[in-house]
mmCIF file of C-alpha atoms in Angstrom:
data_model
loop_
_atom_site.group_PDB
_atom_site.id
_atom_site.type_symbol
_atom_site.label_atom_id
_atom_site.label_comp_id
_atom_site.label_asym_id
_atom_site.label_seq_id
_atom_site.Cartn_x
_atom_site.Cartn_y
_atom_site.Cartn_z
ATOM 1 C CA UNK A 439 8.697 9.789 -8.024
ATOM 2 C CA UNK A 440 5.469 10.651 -5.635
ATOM 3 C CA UNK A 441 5.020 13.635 -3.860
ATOM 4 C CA UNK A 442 2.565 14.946 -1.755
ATOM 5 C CA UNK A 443 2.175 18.795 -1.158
ATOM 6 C CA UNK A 444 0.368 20.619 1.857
ATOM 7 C CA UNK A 445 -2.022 18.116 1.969
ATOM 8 C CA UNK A 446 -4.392 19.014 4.548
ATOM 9 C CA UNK A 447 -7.530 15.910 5.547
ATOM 10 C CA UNK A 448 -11.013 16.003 7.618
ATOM 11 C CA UNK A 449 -13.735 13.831 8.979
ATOM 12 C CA UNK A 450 -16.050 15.933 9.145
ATOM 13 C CA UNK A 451 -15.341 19.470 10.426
ATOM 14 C CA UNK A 452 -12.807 18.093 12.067
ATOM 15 C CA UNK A 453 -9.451 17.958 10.727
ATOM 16 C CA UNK A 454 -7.409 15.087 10.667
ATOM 17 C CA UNK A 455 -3.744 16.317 9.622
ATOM 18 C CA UNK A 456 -2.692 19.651 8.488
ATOM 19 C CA UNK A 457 -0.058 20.678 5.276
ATOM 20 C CA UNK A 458 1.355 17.083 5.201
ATOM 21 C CA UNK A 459 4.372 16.760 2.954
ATOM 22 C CA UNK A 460 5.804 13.767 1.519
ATOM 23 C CA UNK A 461 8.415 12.540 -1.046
ATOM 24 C CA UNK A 462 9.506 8.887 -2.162
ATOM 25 C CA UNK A 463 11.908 8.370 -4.813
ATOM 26 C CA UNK A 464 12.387 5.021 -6.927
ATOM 27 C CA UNK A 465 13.923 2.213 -4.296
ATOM 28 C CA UNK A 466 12.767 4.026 -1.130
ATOM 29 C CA UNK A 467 10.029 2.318 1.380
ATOM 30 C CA UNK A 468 8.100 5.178 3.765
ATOM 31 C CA UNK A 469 6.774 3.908 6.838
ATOM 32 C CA UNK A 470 3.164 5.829 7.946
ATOM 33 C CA UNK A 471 3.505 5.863 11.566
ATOM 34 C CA UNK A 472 0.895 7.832 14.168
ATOM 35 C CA UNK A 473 -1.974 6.915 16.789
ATOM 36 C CA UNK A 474 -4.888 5.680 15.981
ATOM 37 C CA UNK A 475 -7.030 8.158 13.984
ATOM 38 C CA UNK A 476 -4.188 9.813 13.222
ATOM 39 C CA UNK A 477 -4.977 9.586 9.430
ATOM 40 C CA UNK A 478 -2.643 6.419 8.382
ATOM 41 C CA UNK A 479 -5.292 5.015 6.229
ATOM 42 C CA UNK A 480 -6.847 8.504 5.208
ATOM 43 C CA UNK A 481 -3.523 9.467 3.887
ATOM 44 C CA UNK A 482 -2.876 5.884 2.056
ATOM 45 C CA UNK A 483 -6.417 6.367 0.156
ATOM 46 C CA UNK A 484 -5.902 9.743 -0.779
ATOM 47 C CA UNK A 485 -2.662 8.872 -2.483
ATOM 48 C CA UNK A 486 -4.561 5.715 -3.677
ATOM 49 C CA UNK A 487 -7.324 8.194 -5.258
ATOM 50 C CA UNK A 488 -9.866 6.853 -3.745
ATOM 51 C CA UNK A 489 -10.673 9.998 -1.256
ATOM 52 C CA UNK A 490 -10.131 13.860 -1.927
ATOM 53 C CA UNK A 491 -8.216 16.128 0.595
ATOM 54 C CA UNK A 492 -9.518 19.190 1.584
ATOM 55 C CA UNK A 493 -6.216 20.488 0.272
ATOM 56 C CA UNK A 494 -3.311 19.929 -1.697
ATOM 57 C CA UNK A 495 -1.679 18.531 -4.500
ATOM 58 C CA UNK A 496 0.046 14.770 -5.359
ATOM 59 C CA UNK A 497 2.241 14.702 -7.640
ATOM 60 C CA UNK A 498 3.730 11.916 -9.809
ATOM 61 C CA UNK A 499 7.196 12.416 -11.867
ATOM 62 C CA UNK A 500 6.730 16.039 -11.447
ATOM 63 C CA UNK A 501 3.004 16.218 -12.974
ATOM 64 C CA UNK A 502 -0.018 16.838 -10.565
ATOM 65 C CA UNK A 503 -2.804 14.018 -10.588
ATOM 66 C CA UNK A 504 -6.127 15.437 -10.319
ATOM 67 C CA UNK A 505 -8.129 14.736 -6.820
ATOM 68 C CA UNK A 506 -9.792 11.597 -6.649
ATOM 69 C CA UNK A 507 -8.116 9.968 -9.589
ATOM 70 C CA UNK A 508 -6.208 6.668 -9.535
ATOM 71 C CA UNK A 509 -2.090 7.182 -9.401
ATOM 72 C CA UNK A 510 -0.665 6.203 -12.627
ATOM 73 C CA UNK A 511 1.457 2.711 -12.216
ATOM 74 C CA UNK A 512 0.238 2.480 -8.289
ATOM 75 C CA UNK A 513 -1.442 -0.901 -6.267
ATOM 76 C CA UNK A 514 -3.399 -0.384 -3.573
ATOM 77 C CA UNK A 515 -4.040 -2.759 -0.865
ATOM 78 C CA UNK A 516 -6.249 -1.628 2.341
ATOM 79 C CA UNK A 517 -7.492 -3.383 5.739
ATOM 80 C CA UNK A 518 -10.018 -5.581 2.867
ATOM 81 C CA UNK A 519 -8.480 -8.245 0.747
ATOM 82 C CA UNK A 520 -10.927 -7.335 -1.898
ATOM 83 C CA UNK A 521 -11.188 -10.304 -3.127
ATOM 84 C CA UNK A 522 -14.335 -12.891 -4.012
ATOM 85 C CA UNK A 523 -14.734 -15.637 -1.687
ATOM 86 C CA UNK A 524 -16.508 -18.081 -4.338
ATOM 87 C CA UNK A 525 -13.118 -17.827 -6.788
ATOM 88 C CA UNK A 526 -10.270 -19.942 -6.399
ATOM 89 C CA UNK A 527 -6.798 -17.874 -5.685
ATOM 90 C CA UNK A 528 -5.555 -17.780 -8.926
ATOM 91 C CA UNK A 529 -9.285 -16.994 -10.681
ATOM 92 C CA UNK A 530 -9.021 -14.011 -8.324
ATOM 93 C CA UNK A 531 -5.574 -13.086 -9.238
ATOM 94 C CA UNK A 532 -6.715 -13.458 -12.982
ATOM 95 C CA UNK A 533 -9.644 -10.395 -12.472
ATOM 96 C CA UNK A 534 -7.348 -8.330 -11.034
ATOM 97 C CA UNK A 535 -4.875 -8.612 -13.723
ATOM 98 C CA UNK A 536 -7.178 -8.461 -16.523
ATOM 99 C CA UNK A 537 -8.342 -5.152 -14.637
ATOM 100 C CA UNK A 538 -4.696 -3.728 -14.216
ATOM 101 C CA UNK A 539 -3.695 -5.052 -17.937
ATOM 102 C CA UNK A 540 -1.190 -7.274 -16.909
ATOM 103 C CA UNK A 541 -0.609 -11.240 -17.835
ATOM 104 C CA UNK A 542 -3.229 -13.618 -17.542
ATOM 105 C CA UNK A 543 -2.493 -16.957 -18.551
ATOM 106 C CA UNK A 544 -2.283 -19.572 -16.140
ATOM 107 C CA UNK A 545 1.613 -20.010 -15.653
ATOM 108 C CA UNK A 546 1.988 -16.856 -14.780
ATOM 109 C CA UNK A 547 -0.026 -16.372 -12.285
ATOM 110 C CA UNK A 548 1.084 -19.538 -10.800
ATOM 111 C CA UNK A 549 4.625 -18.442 -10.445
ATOM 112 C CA UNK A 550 3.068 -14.971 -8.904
ATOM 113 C CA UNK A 551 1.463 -17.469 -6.388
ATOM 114 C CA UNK A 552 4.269 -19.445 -5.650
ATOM 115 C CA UNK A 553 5.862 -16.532 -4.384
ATOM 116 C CA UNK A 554 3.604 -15.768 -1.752
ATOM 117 C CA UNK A 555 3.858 -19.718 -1.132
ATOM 118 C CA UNK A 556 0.710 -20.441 -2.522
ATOM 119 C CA UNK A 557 1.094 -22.193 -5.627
ATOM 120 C CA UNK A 558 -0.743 -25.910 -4.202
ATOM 121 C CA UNK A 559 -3.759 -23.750 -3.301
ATOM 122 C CA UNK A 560 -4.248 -21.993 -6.773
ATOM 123 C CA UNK A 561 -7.354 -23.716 -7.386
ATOM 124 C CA UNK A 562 -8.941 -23.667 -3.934
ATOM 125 C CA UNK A 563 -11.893 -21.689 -3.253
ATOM 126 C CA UNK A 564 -11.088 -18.221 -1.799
ATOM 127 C CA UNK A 565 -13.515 -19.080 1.122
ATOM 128 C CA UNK A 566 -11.850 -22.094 1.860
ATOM 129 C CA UNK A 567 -8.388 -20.805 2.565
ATOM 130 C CA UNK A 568 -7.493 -19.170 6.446
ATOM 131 C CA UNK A 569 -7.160 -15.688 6.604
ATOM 132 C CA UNK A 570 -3.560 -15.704 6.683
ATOM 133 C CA UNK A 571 -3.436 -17.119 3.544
ATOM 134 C CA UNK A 572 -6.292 -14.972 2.205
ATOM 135 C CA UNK A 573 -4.166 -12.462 3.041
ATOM 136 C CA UNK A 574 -1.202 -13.566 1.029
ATOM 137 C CA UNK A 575 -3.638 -14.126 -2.385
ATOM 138 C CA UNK A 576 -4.206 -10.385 -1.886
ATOM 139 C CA UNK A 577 -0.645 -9.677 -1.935
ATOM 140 C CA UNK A 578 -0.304 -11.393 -4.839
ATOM 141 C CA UNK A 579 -2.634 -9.239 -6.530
ATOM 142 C CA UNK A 580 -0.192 -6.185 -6.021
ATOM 143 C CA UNK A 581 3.153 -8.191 -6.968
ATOM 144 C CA UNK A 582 1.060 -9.550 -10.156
ATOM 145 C CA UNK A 583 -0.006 -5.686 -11.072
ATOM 146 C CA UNK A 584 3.745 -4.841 -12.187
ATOM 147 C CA UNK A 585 3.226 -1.567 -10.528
ATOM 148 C CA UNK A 586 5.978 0.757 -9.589
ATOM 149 C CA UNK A 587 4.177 1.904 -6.243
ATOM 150 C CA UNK A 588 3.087 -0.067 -3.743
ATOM 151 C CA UNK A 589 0.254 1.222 -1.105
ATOM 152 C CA UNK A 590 -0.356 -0.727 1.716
ATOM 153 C CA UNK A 591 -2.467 -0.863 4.764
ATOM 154 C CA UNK A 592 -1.646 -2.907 7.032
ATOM 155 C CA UNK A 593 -0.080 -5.572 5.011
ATOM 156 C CA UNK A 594 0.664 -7.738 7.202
ATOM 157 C CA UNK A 595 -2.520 -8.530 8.787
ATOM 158 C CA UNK A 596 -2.894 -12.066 9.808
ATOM 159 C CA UNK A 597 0.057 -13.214 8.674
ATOM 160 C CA UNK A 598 2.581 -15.293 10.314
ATOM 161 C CA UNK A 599 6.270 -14.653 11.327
ATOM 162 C CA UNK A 600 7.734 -17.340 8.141
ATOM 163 C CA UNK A 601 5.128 -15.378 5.341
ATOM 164 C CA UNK A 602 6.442 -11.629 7.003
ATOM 165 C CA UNK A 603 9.789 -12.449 6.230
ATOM 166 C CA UNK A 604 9.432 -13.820 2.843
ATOM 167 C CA UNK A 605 6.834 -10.424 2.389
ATOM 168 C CA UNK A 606 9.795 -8.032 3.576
ATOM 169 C CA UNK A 607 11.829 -10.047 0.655
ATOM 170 C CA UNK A 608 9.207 -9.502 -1.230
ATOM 171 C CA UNK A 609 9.622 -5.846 -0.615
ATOM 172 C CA UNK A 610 13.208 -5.682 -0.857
ATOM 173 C CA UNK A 611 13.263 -7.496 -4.148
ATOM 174 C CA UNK A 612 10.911 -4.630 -5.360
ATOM 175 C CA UNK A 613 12.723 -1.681 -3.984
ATOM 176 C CA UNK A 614 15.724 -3.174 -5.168
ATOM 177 C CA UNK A 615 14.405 -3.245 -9.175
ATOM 178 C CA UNK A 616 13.545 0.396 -8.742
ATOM 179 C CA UNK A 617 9.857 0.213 -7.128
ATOM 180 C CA UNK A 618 8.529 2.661 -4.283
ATOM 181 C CA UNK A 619 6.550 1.605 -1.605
ATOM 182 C CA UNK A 620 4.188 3.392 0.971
ATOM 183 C CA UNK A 621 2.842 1.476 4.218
ATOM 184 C CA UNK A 622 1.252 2.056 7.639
ATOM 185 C CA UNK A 623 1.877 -1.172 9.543
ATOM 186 C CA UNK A 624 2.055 -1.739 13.169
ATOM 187 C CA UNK A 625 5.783 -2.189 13.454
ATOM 188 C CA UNK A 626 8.427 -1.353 10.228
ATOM 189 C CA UNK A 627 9.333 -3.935 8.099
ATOM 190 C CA UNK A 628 12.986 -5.141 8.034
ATOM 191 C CA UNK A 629 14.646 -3.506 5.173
ATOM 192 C CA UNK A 630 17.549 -2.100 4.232
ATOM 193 C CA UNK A 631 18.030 0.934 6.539
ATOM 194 C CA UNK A 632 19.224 3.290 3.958
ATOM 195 C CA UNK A 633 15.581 2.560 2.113
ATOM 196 C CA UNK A 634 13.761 3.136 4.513
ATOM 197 C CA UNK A 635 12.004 6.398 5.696
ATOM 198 C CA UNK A 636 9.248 7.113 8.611
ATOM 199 C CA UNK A 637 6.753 9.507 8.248
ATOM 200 C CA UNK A 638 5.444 10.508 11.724
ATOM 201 C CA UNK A 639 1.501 11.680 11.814
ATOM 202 C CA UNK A 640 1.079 13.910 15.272
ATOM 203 C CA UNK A 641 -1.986 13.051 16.761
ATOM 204 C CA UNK A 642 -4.272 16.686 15.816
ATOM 205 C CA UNK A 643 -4.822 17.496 19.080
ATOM 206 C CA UNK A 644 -1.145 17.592 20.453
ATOM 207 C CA UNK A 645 -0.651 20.860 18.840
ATOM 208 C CA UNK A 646 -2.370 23.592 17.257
ATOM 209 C CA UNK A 647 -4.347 23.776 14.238
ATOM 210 C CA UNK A 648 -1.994 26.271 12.578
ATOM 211 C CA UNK A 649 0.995 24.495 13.718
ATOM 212 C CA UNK A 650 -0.469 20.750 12.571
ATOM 213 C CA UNK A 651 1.967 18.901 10.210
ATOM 214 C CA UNK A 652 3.729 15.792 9.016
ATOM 215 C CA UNK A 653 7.095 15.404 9.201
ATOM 216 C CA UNK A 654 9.743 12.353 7.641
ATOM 217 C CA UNK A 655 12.837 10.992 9.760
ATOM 218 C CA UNK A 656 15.177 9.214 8.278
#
């Protein structure tokens, strides 16, 4: 289970949300919803570990992660593929997984990229591919970690309306088998209802400092 206590994030001296709360439990998807600069991605990379509130604590089955420091059993995905142009798909999906621990042999990965519908590109040059499909070897990366939590910015991005519905199965698949997943996409993704959560970020200046916070609607 992840939770997120009072977390409070700036740019700056200015803040960007206030005493945010959050809590996802094994099979439940929360969608990060808000205007722009409202702190979607600031709030996915703080969970992520890879920026410090100002405040508050995350929590994962009950035990507090220090600030800045990698979730246990988490992927992260942001607005970047992350990946190296001048590798083929699958050499790219073999770094990650040597980095994450996971399986590397060659079969494997293959069947990780044939379900993202890549498995006759494997060996094609990263560069070579179109974004959309760049898009879907980075995805791969997080279904090929194992991880329990998914993070995602924007996952979606560049893709087109046959790969986001085989994604969203994607999804369900993993929600299903017990995994959690946390995203800030322009529009939800079409899962079960009962998984799915939305947690709202008010832009800053619509209310008052003191008064700033997060709420989740079912």
């Amino acid at each position: 289970m992840l939770e997120a206590v009072s977390l409070t994030a700036a740019r700056g001296d200015r803040p960007i949300f206030i005493r945010l709360g959050l809590r996802v439990e094994p099979g439940q998807a929360v969608h990060v919803t808000g205007a722009n600069g409202s702190g979607k991605t600031t709030l996915l990379r703080i969970l992520a570990g890879l920026l410090r509130p100002e405040s508050g604590e995350i929590r994962w089955n009950g035990c507090a992660v220090a600030a800045s420091r990698p979730l246990p059993d988490s992927a992260y995905l942001g607005h970047r593929n992350g990946l190296k142009a001048e590798l083929s798909a699958l050499e790219n999906l073999r770094s990650a997984c040597a980095l994450y621990g996971c399986r590397t042999d060659r079969a494997h990965l293959q069947r990780v990229l044939a379900q993202v519908g890549l498995a006759a590109g494997a060996d094609t040059a990263l560069g070579l591919l179109s974004q959309g499909q760049q898009r879907r070897v980075a995805l791969a990366r997080v279904l090929s970690s194992g991880a329990k939590l998914w993070l995602l910015d924007e996952p979606t991005t560049a893709l087109d309306q046959s790969s986001i519905r085989a994604f969203e199965g994607l999804c369900e698949h993993h929600l299903q088998s017990g995994g959690m997943l946390v995203f800030a996409n322009h529009y939800p993704l079409r899962l079960v209802a009962a998984r799915m959560r939305e947690l709202a970020i008010p832009a800053i200046a619509a209310r008052s400092q003191q008064e700033a916070a997060c709420w989740i609607r079912s």
